[in-house]
Structure formats: C-alpha cells, structure tokens
CSV table of C-alpha atoms and ligand atoms in Angstrom, one decimal:
chain,number,residue,atom,x,y,z
H,164,MET,CA,-10.8,40.0,95.0
H,165,SER,CA,-11.4,43.7,95.2
H,166,GLN,CA,-14.2,43.8,92.6
H,167,ASP,CA,-17.5,42.1,91.9
H,168,ARG,CA,-17.8,40.0,88.8
H,169,ASP,CA,-19.5,42.7,86.6
H,170,SER,CA,-16.3,44.7,86.8
H,171,LEU,CA,-13.9,41.9,85.9
H,172,ARG,CA,-13.2,43.7,82.7
H,173,ALA,CA,-10.5,45.9,81.3
H,174,THR,CA,-9.4,47.3,77.9
H,175,ALA,CA,-5.9,48.0,76.8
H,176,ARG,CA,-4.4,49.5,73.6
H,177,ALA,CA,-0.8,48.7,72.4
H,178,GLY,CA,1.1,49.8,69.3
H,179,SER,CA,2.8,47.4,67.1
H,180,ASN,CA,6.6,47.9,66.7
H,181,ILE,CA,9.2,47.7,63.9
H,182,ALA,CA,12.5,46.2,64.8
H,183,PHE,CA,15.6,48.0,63.7
H,184,LEU,CA,17.8,45.2,65.0
H,185,LYS,CA,15.8,42.0,64.7
H,186,TYR,CA,14.7,39.1,66.9
H,187,TRP,CA,15.1,36.1,64.6
H,188,GLY,CA,16.0,32.8,66.2
H,189,LYS,CA,15.2,31.7,69.8
H,190,ARG,CA,17.4,30.3,72.5
H,191,ASP,CA,14.3,28.9,74.2
H,192,ALA,CA,11.2,28.3,72.1
H,193,ALA,CA,8.8,27.6,75.0
H,194,LEU,CA,9.7,30.9,76.8
H,195,ASN,CA,10.5,32.9,73.7
H,196,ILE,CA,14.0,33.7,74.9
H,197,PRO,CA,15.7,35.1,71.8
H,198,LEU,CA,19.3,34.5,70.7
H,199,ASN,CA,20.1,38.1,70.7
H,200,ASP,CA,19.1,41.6,71.9
H,201,SER,CA,16.8,43.6,69.6
H,202,LEU,CA,15.9,47.3,69.2
H,203,SER,CA,12.6,48.7,67.9
H,204,MET,CA,10.3,51.7,67.6
H,205,THR,CA,6.7,51.4,68.8
H,206,LEU,CA,4.3,52.5,66.1
H,207,SER,CA,1.8,55.3,66.6
H,208,ASP,CA,-0.8,54.3,64.0
H,209,ALA,CA,-0.8,50.5,63.9
H,210,HIS,CA,-2.3,49.4,67.2
H,211,THR,CA,-4.6,46.8,68.8
H,212,THR,CA,-7.3,47.5,71.3
H,213,THR,CA,-8.4,44.5,73.4
H,214,THR,CA,-11.1,44.1,76.1
H,215,VAL,CA,-10.9,41.1,78.4
H,216,ALA,CA,-13.9,40.2,80.5
H,217,TRP,CA,-13.3,37.4,82.9
H,218,ASP,CA,-16.5,35.4,83.7
H,219,PRO,CA,-16.4,32.7,86.5
H,220,ASP,CA,-19.5,31.0,84.9
H,221,LEU,CA,-17.9,30.7,81.4
H,222,LYS,CA,-16.8,27.2,80.4
H,223,LEU,CA,-14.6,28.2,77.5
H,224,ASP,CA,-13.0,31.4,76.2
H,225,GLU,CA,-14.8,33.3,73.5
H,226,VAL,CA,-12.5,35.3,71.3
H,227,TYR,CA,-13.5,37.9,68.8
H,228,ILE,CA,-11.0,39.6,66.4
H,229,ASP,CA,-12.1,42.5,64.3
H,230,GLY,CA,-15.8,41.7,65.0
H,231,GLU,CA,-15.6,38.0,64.2
H,232,ARG,CA,-15.6,35.0,66.5
H,233,VAL,CA,-12.4,33.2,65.9
H,234,LEU,CA,-12.1,29.4,66.5
H,235,ASP,CA,-9.0,28.8,64.5
H,236,ARG,CA,-5.3,28.9,65.4
H,237,ARG,CA,-5.5,32.6,66.5
H,238,GLY,CA,-8.2,31.8,69.1
H,239,VAL,CA,-6.2,28.9,70.4
H,240,ARG,CA,-3.1,31.1,70.8
H,241,VAL,CA,-5.1,33.7,72.7
H,242,SER,CA,-6.5,30.9,75.0
H,243,LYS,CA,-3.1,29.5,75.5
H,244,HIS,CA,-1.8,32.9,76.7
H,245,LEU,CA,-4.8,33.3,79.0
H,246,ASP,CA,-4.0,29.8,80.4
H,247,ARG,CA,-0.6,31.2,81.6
H,248,ILE,CA,-2.2,34.3,83.1
H,249,ARG,CA,-5.1,32.5,84.9
H,250,ALA,CA,-2.7,29.9,86.2
H,251,GLN,CA,-1.1,32.7,88.2
H,252,TRP,CA,-4.2,34.6,89.2
H,253,TYR,CA,-7.8,33.1,89.0
H,254,PRO,CA,-8.8,30.1,86.9
H,255,TRP,CA,-11.7,31.7,85.0
H,256,HIS,CA,-12.5,31.9,81.3
H,257,ALA,CA,-13.0,35.1,79.4
H,258,ARG,CA,-14.7,36.9,76.6
H,259,VAL,CA,-12.0,38.7,74.6
H,260,ALA,CA,-12.7,41.3,71.9
H,261,SER,CA,-9.8,42.7,69.9
H,262,VAL,CA,-9.7,45.3,67.1
H,263,ASN,CA,-6.7,46.3,65.0
H,264,SER,CA,-6.4,49.9,63.7
H,265,PHE,CA,-4.8,48.5,60.5
H,266,PRO,CA,-7.0,46.5,58.2
H,267,ALA,CA,-6.9,42.7,58.7
H,268,GLY,CA,-4.9,40.9,56.0
H,269,THR,CA,-2.5,43.7,55.3
H,270,GLY,CA,0.4,41.4,56.3
H,271,LEU,CA,1.2,43.8,59.2
H,272,ALA,CA,2.3,42.0,62.3
H,273,SER,CA,-0.5,42.2,64.8
H,274,SER,CA,1.0,39.7,67.2
H,275,ALA,CA,3.2,42.3,68.9
H,276,SER,CA,0.4,44.8,69.5
H,277,GLY,CA,-2.1,42.0,70.0
H,278,PHE,CA,-0.3,40.1,72.8
H,279,ALA,CA,0.8,43.3,74.5
H,280,ALA,CA,-2.8,44.6,74.7
H,281,LEU,CA,-4.1,41.1,75.6
H,282,THR,CA,-1.6,40.7,78.5
H,283,VAL,CA,-2.3,44.1,80.0
H,284,ALA,CA,-6.1,43.9,79.6
H,285,ALA,CA,-6.2,40.3,81.1
H,286,ILE,CA,-4.2,41.2,84.1
H,287,ALA,CA,-5.9,44.6,84.7
H,288,ALA,CA,-9.3,42.9,84.4
H,289,TYR,CA,-8.7,41.1,87.7
H,290,GLY,CA,-8.9,44.5,89.3
H,291,GLU,CA,-5.9,44.0,91.5
H,292,GLY,CA,-3.5,46.4,89.9
H,293,LEU,CA,-0.8,45.9,87.3
H,294,PRO,CA,2.7,44.6,87.9
H,295,ASP,CA,5.6,46.9,86.9
H,296,PRO,CA,6.6,47.3,83.2
H,297,ASP,CA,9.4,44.7,83.4
H,298,GLU,CA,6.9,42.1,84.6
H,299,LEU,CA,4.3,43.1,82.0
H,300,SER,CA,7.0,42.8,79.3
H,301,ARG,CA,7.9,39.3,80.5
H,302,TRP,CA,4.3,38.2,80.4
H,303,ALA,CA,3.8,39.7,76.9
H,304,ARG,CA,6.9,37.9,75.7
H,305,LEU,CA,5.4,34.6,76.5
H,306,GLY,CA,2.5,35.3,74.1
H,307,SER,CA,4.7,36.5,71.2
H,308,GLY,CA,8.4,37.5,71.6
H,309,SER,CA,8.2,40.9,69.9
H,310,ALA,CA,5.1,41.8,72.1
H,311,CYS,CA,7.5,42.4,75.0
H,312,ARG,CA,8.7,45.5,73.2
H,313,SER,CA,5.2,46.9,72.7
H,314,ILE,CA,4.7,47.4,76.4
H,315,HIS,CA,6.8,50.6,76.0
H,316,GLY,CA,6.5,53.5,73.7
H,317,GLY,CA,9.3,55.3,71.8
H,318,TYR,CA,12.5,53.4,71.1
H,319,VAL,CA,12.8,50.1,73.0
H,320,GLU,CA,15.5,47.6,73.7
H,321,TRP,CA,14.8,44.0,74.4
H,322,ARG,CA,17.6,42.4,76.4
H,323,ALA,CA,17.6,38.8,75.3
H,324,GLY,CA,18.7,37.5,78.8
H,325,THR,CA,19.1,33.9,79.5
H,326,ASP,CA,15.9,33.0,81.4
H,327,HIS,CA,12.4,34.2,82.1
H,328,ALA,CA,13.5,36.7,84.7
H,329,SER,CA,16.2,38.3,82.6
H,330,SER,CA,14.5,38.5,79.2
H,331,ARG,CA,12.5,41.7,79.1
H,332,ALA,CA,12.3,45.0,77.1
H,333,ARG,CA,13.0,48.5,78.5
H,334,LEU,CA,12.7,52.0,77.1
H,335,PHE,CA,15.9,52.9,75.2
H,336,MET,CA,15.0,56.5,74.2
H,337,PRO,CA,11.7,58.4,74.4
H,338,GLY,CA,9.8,58.8,71.2
H,339,ASP,CA,10.1,62.6,71.3
H,340,ALA,CA,13.9,62.4,71.4
H,341,TRP,CA,13.9,61.9,67.6
H,342,ASP,CA,10.9,62.2,65.3
H,343,LEU,CA,11.4,59.3,62.9
H,344,SER,CA,8.6,57.9,60.7
H,345,ASP,CA,8.1,54.4,59.5
H,346,VAL,CA,6.3,54.6,56.2
H,347,VAL,CA,4.9,51.1,55.8
H,348,VAL,CA,4.2,50.4,52.1
H,349,LEU,CA,1.5,47.7,51.9
H,350,VAL,CA,2.9,45.5,49.2
H,351,SER,CA,0.7,42.5,49.8
H,352,GLY,CA,-2.0,41.3,52.2
H,353,HIS,CA,-1.5,37.6,51.7
H,354,PRO,CA,-0.8,35.6,54.8
H,355,LYS,CA,2.8,34.6,55.3
H,356,GLU,CA,3.8,31.3,53.7
H,357,ILE,CA,5.9,30.4,56.7
H,358,PRO,CA,4.8,31.7,60.1
H,359,SER,CA,7.4,33.4,62.2
H,360,SER,CA,7.3,30.6,64.8
H,361,GLU,CA,8.7,28.3,62.2
H,362,GLY,CA,11.0,30.9,60.8
H,363,HIS,CA,12.6,31.3,64.2
H,364,ALA,CA,13.3,27.6,64.4
H,365,ILE,CA,14.8,27.5,60.9
H,366,ALA,CA,17.0,30.5,61.7
H,367,ALA,CA,18.3,29.0,64.9
H,368,ARG,CA,19.8,26.0,63.0
H,369,HIS,CA,21.2,28.1,60.2
H,370,PRO,CA,25.0,27.9,59.9
H,371,PHE,CA,25.3,31.7,59.4
H,372,MET,CA,23.7,32.3,62.8
H,373,ALA,CA,26.9,31.8,64.8
H,374,VAL,CA,28.6,34.5,62.7
H,375,ARG,CA,25.6,36.8,63.0
H,376,GLN,CA,25.7,36.5,66.8
H,377,GLN,CA,29.4,37.6,66.7
H,378,LEU,CA,28.5,40.6,64.6
H,379,LEU,CA,25.5,41.8,66.6
H,380,PRO,CA,27.0,43.4,69.7
H,381,ALA,CA,29.0,45.9,67.7
H,382,ARG,CA,26.0,46.6,65.4
H,383,MET,CA,23.8,47.2,68.4
H,384,ALA,CA,26.3,49.6,69.9
H,385,ALA,CA,26.6,51.5,66.6
H,386,MET,CA,22.9,51.6,66.1
H,387,LYS,CA,22.2,52.9,69.6
H,388,GLY,CA,25.0,55.5,69.1
H,389,ALA,CA,23.4,56.6,65.8
H,390,LEU,CA,19.9,56.8,67.4
H,391,ALA,CA,21.2,58.8,70.4
H,392,ALA,CA,23.1,61.1,68.1
H,393,ARG,CA,20.1,61.3,65.7
H,394,HIS,CA,22.5,60.6,62.8
H,395,LEU,CA,20.2,59.5,60.0
H,396,PRO,CA,22.7,58.2,57.4
H,397,THR,CA,24.6,56.1,60.0
H,398,PHE,CA,21.3,54.8,61.4
H,399,GLY,CA,20.0,54.1,57.9
H,400,GLU,CA,23.0,52.2,56.7
H,401,LEU,CA,22.9,49.9,59.8
H,402,LEU,CA,19.2,49.5,59.4
H,403,GLU,CA,19.6,48.2,55.8
H,404,GLN,CA,22.6,46.0,56.6
H,405,GLU,CA,20.6,44.4,59.4
H,406,ALA,CA,17.5,43.9,57.3
H,407,LEU,CA,19.4,42.3,54.4
H,408,GLU,CA,21.4,40.1,56.7
H,409,VAL,CA,18.3,38.7,58.3
H,410,GLN,CA,16.6,38.3,54.9
H,411,GLY,CA,19.7,36.5,53.7
H,412,ILE,CA,19.4,34.0,56.6
H,413,MET,CA,15.6,33.7,55.9
H,414,MET,CA,16.1,33.0,52.2
H,415,SER,CA,19.0,30.6,52.5
H,416,GLY,CA,17.5,28.5,55.4
H,417,THR,CA,16.1,25.0,55.1
H,418,PRO,CA,13.3,25.3,54.2
H,419,SER,CA,13.8,28.7,52.6
H,420,CYS,CA,11.6,31.7,53.7
H,421,LEU,CA,11.4,34.0,50.8
H,422,TYR,CA,9.3,36.9,52.2
H,423,PRO,CA,9.9,39.9,49.8
H,424,ALA,CA,7.7,40.1,46.8
H,425,GLY,CA,8.9,41.2,43.3
H,426,LEU,CA,7.4,44.7,44.1
H,427,THR,CA,9.3,44.8,47.4
H,428,ILE,CA,12.6,44.4,45.6
H,429,ASP,CA,11.6,46.9,42.9
H,430,LEU,CA,10.8,49.5,45.6
H,431,ILE,CA,14.2,48.9,47.2
H,432,HIS,CA,16.0,49.6,44.0
H,433,ARG,CA,13.9,52.8,43.5
H,434,LEU,CA,14.5,53.9,47.2
H,435,ARG,CA,18.2,53.7,46.6
H,436,ARG,CA,17.8,55.9,43.5
H,437,TRP,CA,15.7,58.3,45.4
H,438,ARG,CA,18.4,58.4,48.0
H,439,GLU,CA,21.0,59.3,45.4
H,440,ASP,CA,18.6,62.1,44.4
H,441,GLY,CA,18.8,63.4,48.0
H,442,LEU,CA,15.9,61.7,49.8
H,443,PRO,CA,17.3,60.5,53.2
H,444,ALA,CA,15.3,57.3,53.6
H,445,TRP,CA,16.3,53.7,54.3
H,446,PHE,CA,14.3,50.5,54.5
H,447,THR,CA,13.8,47.5,56.7
H,448,LEU,CA,11.8,44.4,56.3
H,449,ASP,CA,10.1,41.9,58.6
H,450,ALA,CA,8.8,38.4,57.9
H,451,GLY,CA,6.6,39.6,55.1
H,452,PRO,CA,6.6,41.6,51.8
H,453,ASN,CA,5.7,45.0,53.2
H,454,LEU,CA,8.5,47.6,53.0
H,455,HIS,CA,9.2,49.8,56.0
H,456,VAL,CA,10.8,53.0,55.0
H,457,LEU,CA,12.4,54.9,57.9
H,458,THR,CA,13.1,58.6,57.6
H,459,GLU,CA,12.7,61.8,59.6
H,460,SER,CA,9.0,62.7,59.8
H,461,ARG,CA,9.5,65.9,57.8
H,462,PHE,CA,10.5,63.7,54.8
H,463,ALA,CA,7.7,61.2,55.1
H,464,PRO,CA,5.3,63.0,52.8
H,465,ASP,CA,8.0,62.9,50.1
H,466,VAL,CA,8.4,59.2,50.6
H,467,VAL,CA,4.6,58.7,50.3
H,468,GLU,CA,4.4,60.8,47.1
H,469,ARG,CA,7.3,58.9,45.5
H,470,VAL,CA,5.8,55.5,46.3
H,471,ARG,CA,2.4,56.7,44.9
H,472,SER,CA,4.1,57.8,41.7
H,473,VAL,CA,5.2,54.2,41.2
H,474,ASP,CA,1.6,53.0,41.5
H,475,PRO,CA,-1.2,55.3,42.9
H,476,ARG,CA,-3.0,52.2,44.3
H,477,LEU,CA,-0.2,51.5,46.7
H,478,GLU,CA,-1.2,52.2,50.3
H,479,CYS,CA,1.2,53.7,52.8
H,480,LEU,CA,0.7,53.8,56.6
H,481,VAL,CA,2.8,56.5,58.2
H,482,ASN,CA,3.8,55.8,61.8
H,483,ARG,CA,5.7,58.1,64.2
H,484,PRO,CA,7.0,56.8,67.5
H,485,GLY,CA,4.0,55.6,69.5
H,486,GLY,CA,3.2,55.7,73.2
H,487,PRO,CA,3.3,52.8,75.7
H,488,VAL,CA,0.5,50.4,76.3
H,489,THR,CA,-2.4,52.2,77.9
H,490,LEU,CA,-5.6,51.2,79.7
H,491,LEU,CA,-8.8,52.7,78.2
H,492,SER,CA,-12.1,53.4,80.0
H,493,HIS,CA,-14.2,52.5,76.9
H,494,HIS,CA,-14.7,48.8,76.5
H,495,LEU,CA,-15.4,46.8,73.3
H,496,ILE,CA,-17.7,44.3,75.2
Y,178,PMV,O1,7.3,38.0,67.8
Y,178,PMV,P1,7.4,37.1,66.6
Y,178,PMV,O2,7.6,35.6,67.0
Y,178,PMV,O3,6.2,37.3,65.6
Y,178,PMV,O4,8.7,37.5,65.8
Y,178,PMV,C1,8.9,38.7,65.2
Y,178,PMV,C2,10.1,38.6,64.3
Y,178,PMV,C3,10.4,39.9,63.4
Y,178,PMV,O5,9.2,40.7,63.3
Y,178,PMV,C4,10.7,39.4,62.0
Y,178,PMV,C5,11.5,40.6,64.0
Y,178,PMV,C6,11.3,41.4,65.2
Y,178,PMV,O6,12.3,41.6,66.0
Y,178,PMV,O7,10.2,41.9,65.4
C-alpha cells in the first residue's frame, strides 16, 4: 500500500445516462452481458457523487444514500459490488456516502451514475491508481449494466461483447460534437413496479426478442450515422422507433411491464402535435414513466415552456451532454 489508512478515501462523480438504443435483455445475468450493443448520452445535470472510505477495522460496510443510512436492498447491492472489488484488491469494509443531484424518488435511474461513481471511488480509495477506462467500464458494468456507459462523457457506445473482457463501453462522439438536450419530464416519482433486473429477464424470454436482435445492427448503424451527421429528424425518428419497440416488448411480456403513466402517453400525443407545429423534438422512455424529450439545446426552453403549459406543476430537468466520471478532492465523509 502506498498510503496510510487515513487516506484510504476517494470521491467520484458520475453522470447518469439516457440510452438512445437500449440495453434490455441480458445474455449473461451474473456478469450483466447484454443481448445487444447500446448507445447513450451521459447527462450533465443528473449525477451521483460518492465517497468510499476503506477502514481495515470495520466489520461491515456502512452505506449512506442522500444522508440516510440504508440497510435495505440498495445497501446490499452496494456491498455486493464492494465484495467484487475487495476480492481483487484488499479485503476491507468501507463507509460509503452517496448523494444524487436529482431528488430521490423522481423515478430517474440512479443506478447508472451510482455504480459508476461507486466503482471509481472504491478503486481510487486504495490509493494505487486507476485502471484504464475500459477496465473501469467493465467493473462498473458488474454493478449495473448501464453504469458501464457512465464512465465516459458525451455519446457512448456499449459493445455487448460475449464475455467479461469484451463487454465494455467506449466514447462514440464527444459531447461538444453536437449540443443535444434531454429534457426529462418528471411524470411520477413512484418506485418502479417491476425493477429492471426482472424486466431484463422477462425481455430475454420474449418471443419478439429474436426479431429485435435482427433489426438492431441496421438501426445502430443508422443512429450512429444520424448522430455523426447531426441530422435531428433522422435521429429523432430512430429514437422513437427504438423506444416504442422496447416498450412494446416490456408491455407484452409475461408478466407485463407497463411503465408509461397516462400522463406519459398524453405528453407523447402533445409532443407529436408540437412537432407538426415545427418544434423539432422527439422522445424516448426508460423503465419508468418519465418522458425524455431529445432536441437541440437551443429548442430546450421551448420544450420546457410547452410542457409547463400543460401543467405548471410539471418539473423538467434539462440535461446537456455531460462529462466523464471524475475524482473530486472534496469528500462527503
Ligand atoms: O442498468 P440497468 O439494469 O438498470 O438497465 C437499464 C435499462 C434501461 O435503462 C431501460 C435501458 C438502458 O440501456 O439504459
């Protein structure tokens, strides 16, 4: 060890991400190897900051999320991820404190940013330097699949691969290559009825999945082409097609995962009318009711204004392409 025990501490911040082409269904559930490649944008304003302090005298991990000690499933998941990391480095327990920039219970996925920040803080806290981004991405993937994309900033591609070594995310295009915004409309803060871990398993046995896998390589190529060419209408049409295909599989699975709320569907109808009126904005959805409206950043204020005109109480979180995971010198504990 290069450091004394007082300095076995590090803090990392990672942005969440929104998938344009989705990871839904796993080839290997233990290693979070997906059935298909996916493509995302890291979010500038939905991030998690996590401090990990290893303590050789501690008998159990202590996990705090948004200021509260967590002993439920979330704490168990954090400890399970630390188990993997300490099996490779030193067998100590840790105090972990994590805060989300977005309010808890908004239904925004915190597992991508959470596991990316946890991975980097935990490894950095050993004081022996960080592995390269490919390796960090693999480690983050073991905590939560989508977390492997949050190691990078900008536009990110996760190559599904076939095993632990080949399944990792890499930068597709820097964030400043195209100034898109993801306007997240917070439709509901209720916890998901069906967590994504179960959703992935239901999807993997869905009869439509084989057809989806055949369609995806062409869609990925087209989507990457539209991003590289910064062609918003082509990108938008592919974005919606992908979102609706995945929702179709979610809804028609056994059991059914019906993630959109009534208001989500109402907003989609309105968005399509706004588009006919000239607003170039398209949506995507994840495993929840919040609507993600993608547009060029110059049109984001217009999207927010129109959403607010539907109901002034509706909250919107505007995200531009965020940066990669970073180490901070200010610690939470
Ligand atoms: O990383 P997980 O297991 O929470 O899965 C995320 C799945 C989606 O958010 C629905 C899609 C994606 O690619 O992020």
